Amino acid sequence: MKHESPIKRRKSRQIMVGNVPVGGDAPIAVQSMTNTETCDVEATLGQIQALQDAGADIVRVSVPSMEAAEAFGRIRARAGVPLVADIHFDYKIALRVAELGVDCIRINPGNIGREDRISAVISACRDRNIPIRIGVNAGSLSKDLQRKYGEPNADALVESAMRNVDILDRHDFQNFKVSLKASEVFMTVEAYRKIATQIDQPLHLGITEAGGFRSGTVKSSIGLGLLLMDGIGDTIRVSLAADPVQEIKVGYDILKSLRLRSRGINFIACPSCSRQNFDVIQTMNDLEVRLEDVKEALDVAVIGCIVNGPGEAKEADIGLTGGSPKNLFYMNGKPQQKLDNANLTDDLERLIRKEIARRQETEKAIIARSAD
């Protein structure tokens, strides 16, 4: 079931966050943020590694103090993924992490202070070719915008962002990306749609403070999905009150559903009913856990009966259709063998991994031939 996405992405200029391109024709980058105490270097590095293993392209780390800035420098020296330093209130922290080798600095201009302080951060970033992320949040708009608009709305978010874009423009600094986040879906979507027509810098998407795992996933999927289908967005962060690794998984699931990126297995599974010949729900739960380590893109259909099973199996790379007395296993759209229920999950995992290994060997052979 390999089809290109029909989405035409907004044309944006490209910046580099470490070795990860953001914007232009680069893949939409997936990122998350650590929630460990930054001064606990080992715990933070452990979480960064877990996020990287899950597929994170970029990781953001909060740096609330000078002590945390020094810890960030030690973390940056050992981390294997680009790091964004999240800075609030004290511009001197931004200057320090710039010295220590940060890959990107996120500042919230609503609370960073006077323009001369922002200017100092710009100079430090220009000297070291460090990009800036202008991060505007509905919950921390400047006081004059709060008075002007009465309450946060899309126009207030855009005006806040454009004020700071203008500052960067006056300093002839174009190495930046922008985010305009709210916890309310409609406000966020409207704000991004408006600013997308006013600037050509990359846009970082997110529904901020979206909620717990279930509600946050729903809000983020709707809000980010609407924008991504418009072609808006160059990097995403799904904000969940949950293990940050889940943010990466949900982010990739959103992109996979829109055919914008492929990583890991794309499962097609029925919700199950009384026609099922095996326990679809338990089989899917087991497979998702067992195959979390798979990075290769693969479509796997798991359908409990013969109503839709054969059709879905023929379109997938690997398919299973429930049948009586045994279930039918498909490979690349063709029936291969029958599997009984006794060892169904074990057999499926074995056959899926066998196909992944075959594809890896084929890819290695192709690379070897091209190198000769």
Short mmCIF file of C-alpha atoms in Angstrom, two decimals:
data_model
loop_
_atom_site.label_atom_id
_atom_site.label_comp_id
_atom_site.label_asym_id
_atom_site.label_seq_id
_atom_site.Cartn_x
_atom_site.Cartn_y
_atom_site.Cartn_z
CA MET A 1 0.00 0.00 0.00
CA LYS A 2 2.71 2.43 -1.04
CA HIS A 3 1.30 5.75 -2.26
CA GLU A 4 2.84 9.19 -2.25
CA SER A 5 1.13 11.78 -0.12
CA PRO A 6 -1.14 14.13 -2.09
CA ILE A 7 -0.19 16.96 0.29
CA LYS A 8 1.66 19.88 -1.31
CA ARG A 9 3.85 21.38 1.37
CA ARG A 10 4.23 25.11 1.88
CA LYS A 11 7.51 26.38 0.48
CA SER A 12 9.78 27.44 3.31
CA ARG A 13 13.43 28.29 3.58
CA GLN A 14 15.63 25.64 5.17
CA ILE A 15 17.63 25.96 8.36
CA MET A 16 19.90 23.44 10.07
CA VAL A 17 19.39 22.33 13.66
CA GLY A 18 22.66 20.53 14.20
CA ASN A 19 22.80 18.04 11.34
CA VAL A 20 19.01 17.98 10.87
CA PRO A 21 17.55 20.10 8.06
CA VAL A 22 14.27 21.80 8.92
CA GLY A 23 12.15 23.34 6.18
CA GLY A 24 12.50 23.32 2.43
CA ASP A 25 12.07 19.82 1.04
CA ALA A 26 13.46 18.11 4.17
CA PRO A 27 11.33 15.47 5.92
CA ILE A 28 9.15 16.88 8.68
CA ALA A 29 11.28 16.55 11.81
CA VAL A 30 9.81 14.93 14.92
CA GLN A 31 10.87 16.20 18.30
CA SER A 32 10.10 16.02 21.99
CA MET A 33 11.34 17.56 25.23
CA THR A 34 12.98 16.05 28.27
CA ASN A 35 11.17 16.27 31.61
CA THR A 36 14.07 15.25 33.83
CA GLU A 37 15.90 17.68 36.07
CA THR A 38 18.47 19.15 33.66
CA CYS A 39 21.12 19.34 36.36
CA ASP A 40 20.83 15.55 36.65
CA VAL A 41 23.06 14.94 33.65
CA GLU A 42 22.84 11.15 33.62
CA ALA A 43 19.04 11.04 33.91
CA THR A 44 18.67 13.63 31.15
CA LEU A 45 21.08 11.79 28.87
CA GLY A 46 19.18 8.58 29.52
CA GLN A 47 15.91 10.17 28.46
CA ILE A 48 17.52 11.75 25.40
CA GLN A 49 18.79 8.31 24.37
CA ALA A 50 15.32 6.81 24.84
CA LEU A 51 13.84 9.54 22.66
CA GLN A 52 16.53 9.03 20.03
CA ASP A 53 15.85 5.29 20.03
CA ALA A 54 12.16 6.04 19.45
CA GLY A 55 13.07 8.13 16.40
CA ALA A 56 13.43 11.69 17.70
CA ASP A 57 15.22 13.92 15.21
CA ILE A 58 15.62 16.78 17.70
CA VAL A 59 15.28 17.00 21.50
CA ARG A 60 14.54 20.14 23.51
CA VAL A 61 15.95 20.58 27.01
CA SER A 62 14.75 23.16 29.52
CA VAL A 63 17.54 25.40 30.84
CA PRO A 64 16.04 27.45 33.68
CA SER A 65 19.24 28.53 35.44
CA MET A 66 22.95 29.08 35.00
CA GLU A 67 23.58 25.86 36.88
CA ALA A 68 21.35 24.10 34.35
CA ALA A 69 23.25 25.83 31.53
CA GLU A 70 26.51 24.33 32.74
CA ALA A 71 24.85 20.91 32.97
CA PHE A 72 23.46 21.42 29.48
CA GLY A 73 26.99 21.88 28.18
CA ARG A 74 27.98 18.49 29.58
CA ILE A 75 24.82 16.92 28.14
CA ARG A 76 25.44 18.45 24.72
CA ALA A 77 28.95 17.02 24.64
CA ARG A 78 27.62 13.46 25.01
CA ALA A 79 24.21 13.50 23.30
CA GLY A 80 23.88 11.91 19.87
CA VAL A 81 20.98 14.04 18.64
CA PRO A 82 20.65 17.83 18.08
CA LEU A 83 19.56 19.68 21.21
CA VAL A 84 17.45 22.82 21.55
CA ALA A 85 17.87 24.86 24.73
CA ASP A 86 14.58 26.18 26.08
CA ILE A 87 15.20 29.62 27.61
CA HIS A 88 12.83 31.83 29.56
CA PHE A 89 13.30 35.15 31.39
CA ASP A 90 17.10 35.31 31.55
CA TYR A 91 18.80 36.11 28.26
CA LYS A 92 22.22 35.52 29.85
CA ILE A 93 21.41 31.81 29.98
CA ALA A 94 20.93 31.89 26.20
CA LEU A 95 24.32 33.54 25.80
CA ARG A 96 25.96 30.86 27.94
CA VAL A 97 24.46 27.86 26.12
CA ALA A 98 25.52 29.47 22.84
CA GLU A 99 29.08 29.37 24.12
CA LEU A 100 28.63 25.72 25.16
CA GLY A 101 27.59 24.50 21.71
CA VAL A 102 23.79 24.43 21.58
CA ASP A 103 22.18 23.42 18.25
CA CYS A 104 19.23 25.83 18.51
CA ILE A 105 17.95 28.33 21.06
CA ARG A 106 14.25 28.62 21.81
CA ILE A 107 13.25 31.93 23.35
CA ASN A 108 9.81 33.19 24.24
CA PRO A 109 10.03 36.90 23.40
CA GLY A 110 7.01 37.59 25.61
CA ASN A 111 9.13 36.95 28.69
CA ILE A 112 12.75 37.39 27.59
CA GLY A 113 12.74 41.17 28.12
CA ARG A 114 13.92 44.25 26.25
CA GLU A 115 14.93 44.30 22.61
CA ASP A 116 18.58 44.89 23.50
CA ARG A 117 18.59 41.54 25.29
CA ILE A 118 17.08 39.80 22.29
CA SER A 119 19.69 41.59 20.16
CA ALA A 120 22.48 40.15 22.30
CA VAL A 121 21.11 36.64 21.78
CA ILE A 122 20.88 37.27 18.02
CA SER A 123 24.53 38.36 17.88
CA ALA A 124 25.68 35.29 19.79
CA CYS A 125 23.72 33.03 17.45
CA ARG A 126 24.94 34.77 14.31
CA ASP A 127 28.57 34.39 15.38
CA ARG A 128 28.12 30.63 15.88
CA ASN A 129 25.55 29.92 13.14
CA ILE A 130 22.97 28.83 15.71
CA PRO A 131 19.31 29.02 14.66
CA ILE A 132 16.67 30.58 16.89
CA ARG A 133 13.16 29.38 17.47
CA ILE A 134 10.71 32.15 18.24
CA GLY A 135 8.27 30.41 20.55
CA VAL A 136 4.99 32.24 21.12
CA ASN A 137 2.50 30.74 23.58
CA ALA A 138 -1.04 31.86 24.33
CA GLY A 139 -0.33 31.54 28.04
CA SER A 140 2.60 33.98 28.08
CA LEU A 141 1.73 36.87 25.78
CA SER A 142 3.18 40.27 26.65
CA LYS A 143 1.03 42.47 28.89
CA ASP A 144 0.27 45.04 26.20
CA LEU A 145 -1.08 42.35 23.87
CA GLN A 146 -3.18 40.98 26.71
CA ARG A 147 -4.65 44.45 27.21
CA LYS A 148 -5.15 45.00 23.47
CA TYR A 149 -6.97 41.74 22.76
CA GLY A 150 -8.54 41.09 26.15
CA GLU A 151 -7.86 37.37 25.87
CA PRO A 152 -5.53 35.20 23.80
CA ASN A 153 -6.58 34.71 20.20
CA ALA A 154 -4.98 33.92 16.86
CA ASP A 155 -4.36 37.57 15.97
CA ALA A 156 -2.57 38.15 19.27
CA LEU A 157 -0.33 35.15 18.65
CA VAL A 158 0.51 36.32 15.14
CA GLU A 159 1.18 39.90 16.25
CA SER A 160 3.49 38.67 19.00
CA ALA A 161 5.39 36.50 16.55
CA MET A 162 5.64 39.21 13.89
CA ARG A 163 6.98 41.74 16.38
CA ASN A 164 9.90 39.43 16.98
CA VAL A 165 10.28 38.49 13.34
CA ASP A 166 10.64 42.22 12.71
CA ILE A 167 13.42 42.40 15.30
CA LEU A 168 15.28 39.58 13.58
CA ASP A 169 14.70 41.23 10.20
CA ARG A 170 16.15 44.52 11.46
CA HIS A 171 19.25 42.58 12.48
CA ASP A 172 19.30 40.82 9.10
CA PHE A 173 19.01 37.48 10.85
CA GLN A 174 17.00 34.89 8.90
CA ASN A 175 18.22 31.72 10.58
CA PHE A 176 15.08 31.06 12.60
CA LYS A 177 11.83 29.14 12.86
CA VAL A 178 8.55 30.11 14.49
CA SER A 179 5.91 28.45 16.64
CA LEU A 180 2.55 29.88 17.76
CA LYS A 181 0.98 27.49 20.24
CA ALA A 182 -2.20 27.39 22.25
CA SER A 183 -4.00 24.59 24.03
CA GLU A 184 -7.11 25.41 22.00
CA VAL A 185 -7.17 23.74 18.59
CA PHE A 186 -9.07 26.37 16.60
CA MET A 187 -6.90 29.24 17.86
CA THR A 188 -3.71 27.38 17.07
CA VAL A 189 -4.77 26.35 13.58
CA GLU A 190 -5.97 29.86 12.71
CA ALA A 191 -2.73 31.42 13.95
CA TYR A 192 -0.51 29.08 11.93
CA ARG A 193 -2.61 29.55 8.79
CA LYS A 194 -2.27 33.32 9.10
CA ILE A 195 1.46 33.46 9.74
CA ALA A 196 2.16 30.89 6.99
CA THR A 197 1.21 33.54 4.44
CA GLN A 198 3.39 36.25 6.01
CA ILE A 199 6.80 34.63 6.40
CA ASP A 200 8.81 31.95 4.61
CA GLN A 201 10.68 30.63 7.64
CA PRO A 202 10.06 27.06 8.83
CA LEU A 203 7.15 26.53 11.20
CA HIS A 204 7.31 24.35 14.30
CA LEU A 205 3.85 22.88 14.96
CA GLY A 206 2.27 21.89 18.24
CA ILE A 207 -0.82 22.09 20.38
CA THR A 208 0.69 23.16 23.68
CA GLU A 209 -0.43 21.67 26.98
CA ALA A 210 -2.72 19.37 25.03
CA GLY A 211 -3.51 17.09 27.98
CA GLY A 212 -2.92 13.52 29.01
CA PHE A 213 -2.03 10.68 26.70
CA ARG A 214 -5.49 10.04 25.27
CA SER A 215 -6.95 13.57 25.15
CA GLY A 216 -3.62 15.10 24.13
CA THR A 217 -3.21 12.63 21.30
CA VAL A 218 -6.69 13.46 20.01
CA LYS A 219 -6.18 17.24 20.19
CA SER A 220 -2.75 17.04 18.60
CA SER A 221 -3.90 14.71 15.84
CA ILE A 222 -6.76 17.04 14.91
CA GLY A 223 -4.81 20.30 15.15
CA LEU A 224 -1.58 19.10 13.55
CA GLY A 225 -3.51 17.03 11.02
CA LEU A 226 -5.46 20.04 9.78
CA LEU A 227 -2.28 22.07 9.36
CA LEU A 228 -0.23 19.29 7.82
CA MET A 229 -3.00 18.60 5.29
CA ASP A 230 -2.76 22.29 4.36
CA GLY A 231 0.94 21.72 3.70
CA ILE A 232 1.89 23.78 6.77
CA GLY A 233 4.58 22.55 9.13
CA ASP A 234 8.27 21.66 8.99
CA THR A 235 8.79 20.11 12.42
CA ILE A 236 6.31 18.87 15.02
CA ARG A 237 6.12 18.25 18.75
CA VAL A 238 3.16 16.41 20.26
CA SER A 239 2.77 17.75 23.80
CA LEU A 240 1.50 15.08 26.18
CA ALA A 241 1.36 14.77 29.95
CA ALA A 242 2.91 11.34 29.49
CA ASP A 243 6.24 9.66 28.88
CA PRO A 244 7.99 11.85 26.27
CA VAL A 245 8.74 8.73 24.22
CA GLN A 246 5.01 8.54 23.55
CA GLU A 247 5.20 11.99 21.94
CA ILE A 248 7.62 10.64 19.36
CA LYS A 249 5.47 7.60 18.65
CA VAL A 250 2.30 9.65 18.23
CA GLY A 251 4.15 12.17 16.07
CA TYR A 252 5.27 9.47 13.68
CA ASP A 253 1.80 7.93 13.65
CA ILE A 254 0.35 11.30 12.59
CA LEU A 255 2.92 11.67 9.81
CA LYS A 256 2.49 8.04 8.70
CA SER A 257 -1.27 8.46 8.46
CA LEU A 258 -0.75 11.40 6.08
CA ARG A 259 2.03 9.57 4.18
CA LEU A 260 4.48 12.31 5.08
CA ARG A 261 7.03 10.04 6.77
CA SER A 262 7.53 6.33 7.19
CA ARG A 263 9.11 4.74 10.22
CA GLY A 264 8.27 1.37 11.67
CA ILE A 265 5.26 -0.77 10.99
CA ASN A 266 1.99 0.71 9.79
CA PHE A 267 -0.63 -1.65 11.18
CA ILE A 268 -4.00 -2.03 9.50
CA ALA A 269 -6.30 -3.85 11.90
CA CYS A 270 -10.03 -4.37 12.23
CA PRO A 271 -11.80 -3.39 15.47
CA SER A 272 -12.95 -7.03 15.73
CA CYS A 273 -16.44 -8.49 15.95
CA SER A 274 -18.10 -11.86 16.49
CA ARG A 275 -16.89 -13.02 13.04
CA GLN A 276 -13.24 -12.96 14.11
CA ASN A 277 -11.39 -16.26 14.04
CA PHE A 278 -8.70 -15.07 16.47
CA ASP A 279 -8.40 -12.44 19.19
CA VAL A 280 -7.54 -9.42 17.04
CA ILE A 281 -7.19 -6.96 19.91
CA GLN A 282 -4.81 -9.11 21.94
CA THR A 283 -2.82 -10.05 18.84
CA MET A 284 -2.40 -6.38 17.93
CA ASN A 285 -1.43 -5.38 21.47
CA ASP A 286 1.22 -8.09 21.53
CA LEU A 287 2.59 -7.29 18.08
CA GLU A 288 2.88 -3.57 18.74
CA VAL A 289 4.92 -4.22 21.89
CA ARG A 290 7.10 -6.91 20.35
CA LEU A 291 7.86 -4.96 17.18
CA GLU A 292 8.48 -1.52 18.68
CA ASP A 293 12.16 -1.80 17.76
CA VAL A 294 11.44 -2.06 14.02
CA LYS A 295 12.50 1.04 12.08
CA GLU A 296 11.81 -0.23 8.57
CA ALA A 297 8.58 0.94 6.93
CA LEU A 298 6.18 -1.94 6.47
CA ASP A 299 2.40 -2.22 6.03
CA VAL A 300 0.95 -5.11 8.04
CA ALA A 301 -2.77 -5.94 7.89
CA VAL A 302 -4.31 -7.98 10.72
CA ILE A 303 -7.97 -8.72 9.95
CA GLY A 304 -10.09 -11.14 11.93
CA CYS A 305 -12.33 -12.59 9.21
CA ILE A 306 -12.76 -13.05 5.46
CA VAL A 307 -15.10 -10.10 4.85
CA ASN A 308 -12.39 -7.44 4.43
CA GLY A 309 -9.36 -9.59 5.21
CA PRO A 310 -8.34 -10.73 1.72
CA GLY A 311 -8.71 -7.25 0.24
CA GLU A 312 -6.63 -5.59 2.94
CA ALA A 313 -4.03 -8.37 2.91
CA LYS A 314 -3.53 -8.05 -0.84
CA GLU A 315 -2.79 -4.32 -0.49
CA ALA A 316 -0.33 -4.70 2.39
CA ASP A 317 3.25 -5.94 2.49
CA ILE A 318 2.17 -8.60 4.98
CA GLY A 319 -1.37 -9.65 5.79
CA LEU A 320 -3.30 -12.03 7.98
CA THR A 321 -6.91 -12.98 7.34
CA GLY A 322 -8.92 -14.89 9.89
CA GLY A 323 -10.40 -18.10 8.52
CA SER A 324 -11.79 -21.43 9.64
CA PRO A 325 -10.20 -23.68 10.63
CA LYS A 326 -6.94 -21.80 10.04
CA ASN A 327 -5.93 -18.22 9.23
CA LEU A 328 -4.35 -17.29 5.90
CA PHE A 329 -1.01 -15.47 5.82
CA TYR A 330 -0.17 -13.21 2.84
CA MET A 331 3.17 -11.87 1.66
CA ASN A 332 3.28 -9.03 -0.87
CA GLY A 333 -0.36 -9.57 -1.71
CA LYS A 334 -0.19 -13.32 -2.27
CA PRO A 335 -1.37 -16.16 0.00
CA GLN A 336 1.60 -18.03 1.44
CA GLN A 337 0.61 -20.38 4.24
CA LYS A 338 -1.97 -21.11 6.91
CA LEU A 339 -1.46 -20.33 10.58
CA ASP A 340 -3.40 -21.77 13.49
CA ASN A 341 -4.32 -19.81 16.61
CA ALA A 342 -2.14 -21.75 19.03
CA ASN A 343 1.10 -19.88 18.16
CA LEU A 344 -0.33 -17.09 16.06
CA THR A 345 1.51 -14.11 17.56
CA ASP A 346 4.83 -15.98 17.68
CA ASP A 347 4.44 -17.07 14.06
CA LEU A 348 3.48 -13.59 12.90
CA GLU A 349 6.42 -11.98 14.65
CA ARG A 350 8.80 -14.56 13.20
CA LEU A 351 7.49 -14.09 9.65
CA ILE A 352 7.50 -10.29 9.89
CA ARG A 353 11.09 -10.24 11.16
CA LYS A 354 12.11 -12.68 8.44
CA GLU A 355 10.74 -10.34 5.80
CA ILE A 356 12.46 -7.35 7.40
CA ALA A 357 15.78 -9.24 7.41
CA ARG A 358 15.28 -10.17 3.74
CA ARG A 359 14.71 -6.55 2.81
CA GLN A 360 17.75 -5.41 4.78
CA GLU A 361 19.95 -7.94 2.99
CA THR A 362 18.56 -6.84 -0.36
CA GLU A 363 19.28 -3.21 0.46
CA LYS A 364 22.84 -4.06 1.55
CA ALA A 365 23.41 -5.94 -1.70
CA ILE A 366 22.17 -3.00 -3.75
CA ILE A 367 24.45 -0.60 -1.85
CA ALA A 368 27.41 -2.94 -2.30
CA ARG A 369 26.80 -3.22 -6.05
CA SER A 370 26.51 0.53 -6.45
CA ALA A 371 29.81 0.99 -4.59
CA ASP A 372 31.68 -1.37 -6.92
#
